Structure formats: C-alpha cells, structure tokens
C-alpha cells in the first residue's frame, strides 16, 4: 500500500477532504517505524508533527524533575496524537512526552501542513476540536479520580490487602464486588483497573486480577 | 447599547463573521445578569449555552460528593466560557460547575446556535480550538503543580511557618525569595500565590503577602 492509500484508510475525515487537500496531506506526511521504548516526542520545544498510528501503542505522559511520571492516556491503532504538534496552536501552553510502548508504525503529518489544513477546511478544524475535547476528557477523568478521591491509592491498597488475605498474587473477585467494597460504581473500578493494567501493575482476566508488580502497587499507598 | 453592539464589542472574532453570521449570533443570544454567588451552570446534563462575560468574574470548578471543591480557573471581562455548553461537542465527556464570584453581566449564546456557527465558519471553529487549548493548558498547569509537586501544599506550609516566624499575618517577602527557598522559579510562585488569592486565602501587595484565611492555609498541609 502506498502512503496515499494508507492515509485513505486511517485518516479520520479523509472522505470529506477535497482532492487538493488529499494531495497536500499526502505530500506533507511520511511513514515511520519506531521501536518499543523509543521516546517519540520529548516535550520542550520540538514539534515533530501529528502522529497517526497505523499499528502499535503510544503512551502520553508528563514527567517531573525527580523522574516521577504520570501517564495521561494511551493511543492505539487509528488514533491520532495532537500534542506532539503543540506548535500548531498558540494556546497550547503545556507539553507532554510521547513514548512507543510497542513497536509502532505510524504516519507523521508535518505540523505546518496540518495547521494549513485546519485553517482551510471546516471538517479538519472541527475534527481537531473533537480530538482535543476527547483528550481533555481523559485528563479530567484522571484528575478527578486522583485529586478528589485518591481512588488510585485506595484501589492499590485494597488489591494489596486482598492479595495478602488470599495469600495469592491472583485475586478472584469481580469489579462489581470491588465497587461495592469501595462505595463506588463498577465503571470507575474497571477504568482504574485498566489504567493499572496499562501501567503493568496488574493483568486482568475474566473473574479476577493478577498482581504482576507488587512493589509498584505497594509504593502507591506506602 | 443594544445586543448587537455589545456583541460587536466583545465577541472575539466578530469582525471576521459575515453579515448573516452576525445576525444569527445576535438572534441566538440574550443578555443576562446574575448575582454574586449564583451557580450559573450545575454540571450534569444542562447545557445553558456559552457565556460571554461583559463584566464580572466567574469561577469554573469541580465538586465531589463530599463537597470538596477544586477551582480549575476563573474567567474575567471578555472571556468566554465554553464548558457551560458542553453538549456542542460529543467528545466533551466531563462536566464542570460555574459560579458567579461577583455580580456578572453576560451574554448567553444558545448552544445550538454556536454549534451551527462552528459547523459553518472556519473562523469560529478555529477560535473554539484555541479556546479549548487555553483551558486545557490551565488545567494541565494545575494538575502538574498539585499532583507532582504538591506545590500548593508546600507553599501553604511555607507561608504558615513564615507567618509564625514573623509573628504577623503580613509577611514581607518577595516572590523571588520564596522561589529560591523552595527551589523553583519565581513565575511558579507568583502563579500559585495568585491562585491562593483567588481562593481568598491571601491578599497580595507590593513586597509582601497578607494571610487572610489562616485556617484554610493550615488545613492544606495539616
């Protein structure tokens, strides 16, 4: 498949672009492969472009001077990463880091090319709005859970205790049951467990949870 | 001044709208006054429209079930509040509350009217993008300070100690000096002190800081 065909397949609003816009986008993009663990975007001033994921997982996170990290969210096949091109908007006054969690095949769209499209195409402008709103929502969810409820800390402590009670790194319990224990909704438990799984602290399976990084779990509430 | 003249004065991209768009916007807006302390938007499902502030201050915050609040940011004269109309975008999956901190005169733009403009006008679509990016930046700043550094907690503790050392609720110290004490940049100190001032914990003046709510300061680190 050539680059244009790839874009046609995975660029979200391809069918709504004019022929000219399709050409511009194709000429302003390049296909890249990065290895697992590579830092794709390092915050600071660099503005490498928008990343359209063909295959793989990338992680978007922030990092402080003591090396502590917070994962904001992950992106998967066909997702697009906007903040690796934060220079396209004056009002983006923060910076994130982007890392390949698996080998990643992606299409990199040059920042000025995308910016030009945004200024000319209503479809691209409004798609970008939705994209930013979706990422904003992820971050707001995380903030509410962590700042208000320390729900991450409480859940880590609960899992650790349960592991000790059952004398087994595999806990047989449903998300529903944990939710009742902790006075919250099942959806909240499921989402935070998935976050933990992404952080490689647990592995989820039907009917239970395996603790795979006891240390990391304990450090959360210790 | 009639409504159209008001909009011409304070709607951010008024001059770039077509005559028809100006009419649509004017017909879809209404002028409102709310009293200090009024909850203008209560999260949940309501979608009262975009708020364009003529005069006054509104506070955007989140609130948990235990009544704990976090102020996300404040908006002032000529600012526009987007998230009181979160229904205009599918991807906004979070909700905030909005309160009048002073008596507020504002223009309320109906959500479907603004949504219609966004779908038709590149200028409005891209302006909305910048607006959302600016709010996202505010929230990211707050999150980084609080989650990483507990800088709010540390600064509160520092002020409290300093107050006790000086035996005076007014501390004579520059932001620069605090920054050096705390191993951070002056801008960070100034911004957090302004946040504290907004929360009515301190009052800032040239060359010093007055503690006006000792209790609230102490509760932050106690």
PDB file of N, CA and C in Angstrom, chain B residues 19-20 37-38 51 79 82 119 129 141 181 187 193 206 218:
ATOM      1  N   UNK B  19     -22.166  39.051   7.457  1.00  0.00           N
ATOM      2  CA  UNK B  19     -23.346  39.749   7.980  1.00  0.00           C
ATOM      3  C   UNK B  19     -24.410  38.757   8.440  1.00  0.00           C
ATOM      4  N   UNK B  20     -24.575  37.701   7.662  1.00  0.00           N
ATOM      5  CA  UNK B  20     -25.574  36.697   8.015  1.00  0.00           C
ATOM      6  C   UNK B  20     -25.221  36.028   9.348  1.00  0.00           C
ATOM      7  N   UNK B  37     -22.433  34.835  43.760  1.00  0.00           N
ATOM      8  CA  UNK B  37     -22.725  33.594  44.474  1.00  0.00           C
ATOM      9  C   UNK B  37     -23.658  32.647  43.733  1.00  0.00           C
ATOM     10  N   UNK B  38     -24.297  33.124  42.680  1.00  0.00           N
ATOM     11  CA  UNK B  38     -25.239  32.263  41.953  1.00  0.00           C
ATOM     12  C   UNK B  38     -24.491  31.151  41.216  1.00  0.00           C
ATOM     13  N   UNK B  51     -21.065  31.392  27.666  1.00  0.00           N
ATOM     14  CA  UNK B  51     -21.175  32.626  28.431  1.00  0.00           C
ATOM     15  C   UNK B  51     -20.069  33.587  28.011  1.00  0.00           C
ATOM     16  N   UNK B  79     -13.922  37.294  28.538  1.00  0.00           N
ATOM     17  CA  UNK B  79     -13.632  35.868  28.371  1.00  0.00           C
ATOM     18  C   UNK B  79     -14.917  35.135  27.987  1.00  0.00           C
ATOM     19  N   UNK B  82     -16.847  28.022  27.614  1.00  0.00           N
ATOM     20  CA  UNK B  82     -17.256  27.018  26.633  1.00  0.00           C
ATOM     21  C   UNK B  82     -17.964  25.840  27.293  1.00  0.00           C
ATOM     22  N   UNK B 119     -19.966  24.870  12.708  1.00  0.00           N
ATOM     23  CA  UNK B 119     -20.010  23.955  11.565  1.00  0.00           C
ATOM     24  C   UNK B 119     -19.938  24.707  10.239  1.00  0.00           C
ATOM     25  N   UNK B 129     -11.147  26.078  18.910  1.00  0.00           N
ATOM     26  CA  UNK B 129      -9.950  25.266  19.146  1.00  0.00           C
ATOM     27  C   UNK B 129      -8.977  25.964  20.085  1.00  0.00           C
ATOM     28  N   UNK B 141      -1.640  22.825  33.933  1.00  0.00           N
ATOM     29  CA  UNK B 141      -0.755  23.519  34.865  1.00  0.00           C
ATOM     30  C   UNK B 141      -1.109  23.141  36.303  1.00  0.00           C
ATOM     31  N   UNK B 181      13.878  29.887  48.200  1.00  0.00           N
ATOM     32  CA  UNK B 181      13.653  28.990  49.340  1.00  0.00           C
ATOM     33  C   UNK B 181      13.153  27.618  48.896  1.00  0.00           C
ATOM     34  N   UNK B 187       8.080  32.603  38.612  1.00  0.00           N
ATOM     35  CA  UNK B 187       6.780  32.573  37.925  1.00  0.00           C
ATOM     36  C   UNK B 187       5.836  31.556  38.563  1.00  0.00           C
ATOM     37  N   UNK B 193       0.519  31.865  44.114  1.00  0.00           N
ATOM     38  CA  UNK B 193       0.033  32.884  45.052  1.00  0.00           C
ATOM     39  C   UNK B 193      -1.232  33.547  44.510  1.00  0.00           C
ATOM     40  N   UNK B 206       2.441  44.800  46.940  1.00  0.00           N
ATOM     41  CA  UNK B 206       3.839  45.005  46.560  1.00  0.00           C
ATOM     42  C   UNK B 206       4.752  44.705  47.747  1.00  0.00           C
ATOM     43  N   UNK B 218      -3.811  26.446  56.876  1.00  0.00           N
ATOM     44  CA  UNK B 218      -3.338  25.356  57.714  1.00  0.00           C
ATOM     45  C   UNK B 218      -3.939  24.026  57.304  1.00  0.00           C
TER      46      UNK B 218
END
